[in-house]
Coordinates of C-alpha atoms in Angstrom, one line a residue:
M1 CA -42.4 59.8 -66.1
A2 CA -41.1 59.2 -62.6
T3 CA -37.9 57.3 -62.1
A4 CA -37.6 54.9 -59.2
K5 CA -34.6 55.7 -57.1
I6 CA -32.6 52.6 -56.0
T7 CA -30.7 53.0 -52.8
K8 CA -27.5 51.3 -51.9
K9 CA -29.4 49.4 -49.1
D10 CA -31.9 48.1 -51.7
M11 CA -29.0 46.9 -53.9
Q12 CA -27.3 45.1 -51.0
Q13 CA -30.6 43.4 -50.0
D14 CA -31.1 42.3 -53.6
E15 CA -27.6 40.9 -53.7
F16 CA -28.2 39.0 -50.5
I17 CA -31.4 37.5 -51.7
E18 CA -29.7 36.6 -55.0
G19 CA -26.9 34.9 -53.0
V20 CA -29.3 32.9 -51.0
F21 CA -31.1 31.6 -54.2
D22 CA -27.7 30.8 -55.7
F23 CA -26.7 28.9 -52.6
G24 CA -30.0 27.0 -52.8
E25 CA -29.3 26.0 -56.4
W26 CA -25.8 25.0 -55.5
L27 CA -27.1 22.9 -52.6
E28 CA -29.6 21.1 -54.9
V29 CA -26.7 20.1 -57.2
H30 CA -24.2 19.2 -54.4
W31 CA -26.5 17.8 -51.8
K32 CA -24.6 14.5 -51.6
R33 CA -21.3 16.2 -50.7
V34 CA -23.0 18.3 -48.1
A35 CA -24.7 15.2 -46.6
I36 CA -21.3 13.3 -46.5
G37 CA -19.6 16.3 -44.9
T38 CA -22.3 16.8 -42.3
G39 CA -22.3 13.1 -41.5
A40 CA -18.5 13.1 -41.1
A41 CA -18.6 16.1 -38.8
V42 CA -21.3 14.5 -36.7
A43 CA -19.4 11.3 -36.5
L44 CA -16.3 13.2 -35.5
V45 CA -18.1 15.0 -32.7
L46 CA -19.7 11.7 -31.5
A47 CA -16.3 10.0 -31.5
F48 CA -14.8 12.9 -29.4
V49 CA -17.7 12.7 -26.9
A50 CA -17.3 8.9 -26.6
W51 CA -13.5 9.2 -26.1
N52 CA -14.0 11.9 -23.4
A53 CA -16.6 9.7 -21.6
M54 CA -14.3 6.7 -21.6
R55 CA -11.4 8.8 -20.3
E56 CA -13.6 10.2 -17.6
R57 CA -14.8 6.7 -16.6
S58 CA -11.2 5.4 -16.4
S59 CA -10.3 8.5 -14.3
Q60 CA -13.1 7.7 -11.9
E61 CA -12.1 4.1 -11.7
A62 CA -8.5 5.1 -11.0
N63 CA -9.6 7.5 -8.3
R64 CA -11.6 4.7 -6.7
L65 CA -8.7 2.2 -6.8
L66 CA -6.3 4.8 -5.5
A67 CA -8.5 5.6 -2.5
A68 CA -8.9 1.9 -1.7
G69 CA -5.1 1.5 -2.0
I70 CA -4.4 4.4 0.3
E71 CA -6.8 3.0 2.8
A72 CA -5.0 -0.3 2.7
F73 CA -1.5 1.4 2.8
S74 CA -2.3 3.5 5.9
P75 CA -5.6 2.4 7.5
E76 CA -7.4 4.8 9.7
A77 CA -8.1 4.1 13.4
G78 CA -11.4 2.3 14.1
A79 CA -14.1 3.2 16.6
D80 CA -12.1 1.5 19.4
G81 CA -9.1 3.8 18.7
Q82 CA -6.9 0.9 17.4
T83 CA -5.2 1.4 14.0
P84 CA -5.0 -1.9 12.0
A85 CA -1.8 -2.9 10.5
P86 CA -1.1 -1.7 6.9
R87 CA -1.8 -4.2 4.1
Y88 CA 1.0 -3.4 1.8
T89 CA 0.5 -6.3 -0.6
E90 CA -3.1 -5.5 -1.1
A91 CA -2.3 -1.8 -1.5
L92 CA 0.4 -2.6 -4.1
A93 CA -2.1 -4.5 -6.2
L94 CA -4.6 -1.7 -6.0
F95 CA -2.0 1.0 -6.9
E96 CA -0.9 -1.1 -9.9
Q97 CA -4.6 -1.3 -11.1
A98 CA -5.0 2.5 -10.5
A99 CA -1.8 3.3 -12.4
A100 CA -3.1 1.2 -15.4
A101 CA -6.5 2.8 -15.3
G102 CA -5.1 6.3 -14.9
G103 CA -2.6 6.0 -17.7
A104 CA -0.7 9.2 -18.5
Q105 CA -3.2 11.3 -16.5
P106 CA -2.0 12.9 -13.2
I107 CA -3.9 10.3 -11.2
G108 CA -1.9 7.6 -12.9
S109 CA 1.3 9.3 -11.8
V110 CA 0.1 9.6 -8.2
A111 CA -0.8 5.9 -8.3
R112 CA 2.7 5.0 -9.5
L113 CA 4.2 7.0 -6.7
F114 CA 2.2 5.1 -4.1
K115 CA 3.0 1.9 -5.9
A116 CA 6.7 2.7 -5.4
R117 CA 6.1 3.5 -1.7
S118 CA 4.4 0.1 -1.3
M119 CA 7.3 -1.7 -3.0
I120 CA 9.8 0.1 -0.6
A121 CA 7.6 -0.9 2.4
L122 CA 7.7 -4.5 1.1
S123 CA 11.5 -4.4 0.9
R124 CA 11.4 -4.5 -2.9
S125 CA 13.4 -1.3 -3.5
P126 CA 15.2 -2.5 -6.7
E127 CA 11.7 -2.8 -8.3
A128 CA 10.7 0.6 -7.1
I129 CA 13.7 2.5 -8.5
P130 CA 12.6 2.4 -12.2
V131 CA 9.1 3.5 -11.3
L132 CA 10.6 6.4 -9.3
E133 CA 13.0 7.4 -12.0
G134 CA 10.1 7.6 -14.5
L135 CA 8.3 10.0 -12.1
V136 CA 11.4 12.1 -11.7
A137 CA 11.6 12.5 -15.5
G138 CA 7.9 13.2 -15.8
P139 CA 6.2 16.6 -16.3
D140 CA 4.9 17.0 -12.8
K141 CA 7.6 18.7 -10.8
G142 CA 5.9 18.1 -7.4
L143 CA 5.7 14.4 -7.9
G144 CA 9.2 14.5 -9.3
A145 CA 10.5 16.0 -6.1
E146 CA 8.7 13.5 -4.0
A147 CA 10.1 10.7 -6.2
K148 CA 13.6 12.0 -5.7
V149 CA 13.2 11.8 -1.9
M150 CA 11.9 8.3 -2.2
L151 CA 14.8 7.4 -4.5
A152 CA 17.1 8.4 -1.7
E153 CA 15.3 6.1 0.6
A154 CA 15.4 3.2 -1.9

């Protein structure tokens, strides 16, 4: 009588197949929990993607408003070589909108810096001081240094 020799590899393969069948049985019993968990994970991923898209859209809007505000703050020379006068009031409104759209993002801080510059240009220095102090206390050291210089001007 010949005895079949079972190797370690065969035993591991049998254990793996048995584990797969056990998991299949567990899945048949707990399919509702798995479906709820999977649905929650998918919803979480979709919520993150939506939040990221909204943040990107607001950042793009803030960039557009900031660019328009900078153009109004310091307009470029036209084809005739004449530089039009700055439109500080218009620039201030655009910088306020850009700061609101940018929120706590770096673009929002840059917009607040230009907002303060516009206020100083409009002789509204007392209103610019709290904005500049907020930038000095902020995380961006470059903007903080620029805000300190503008505080001295104000």
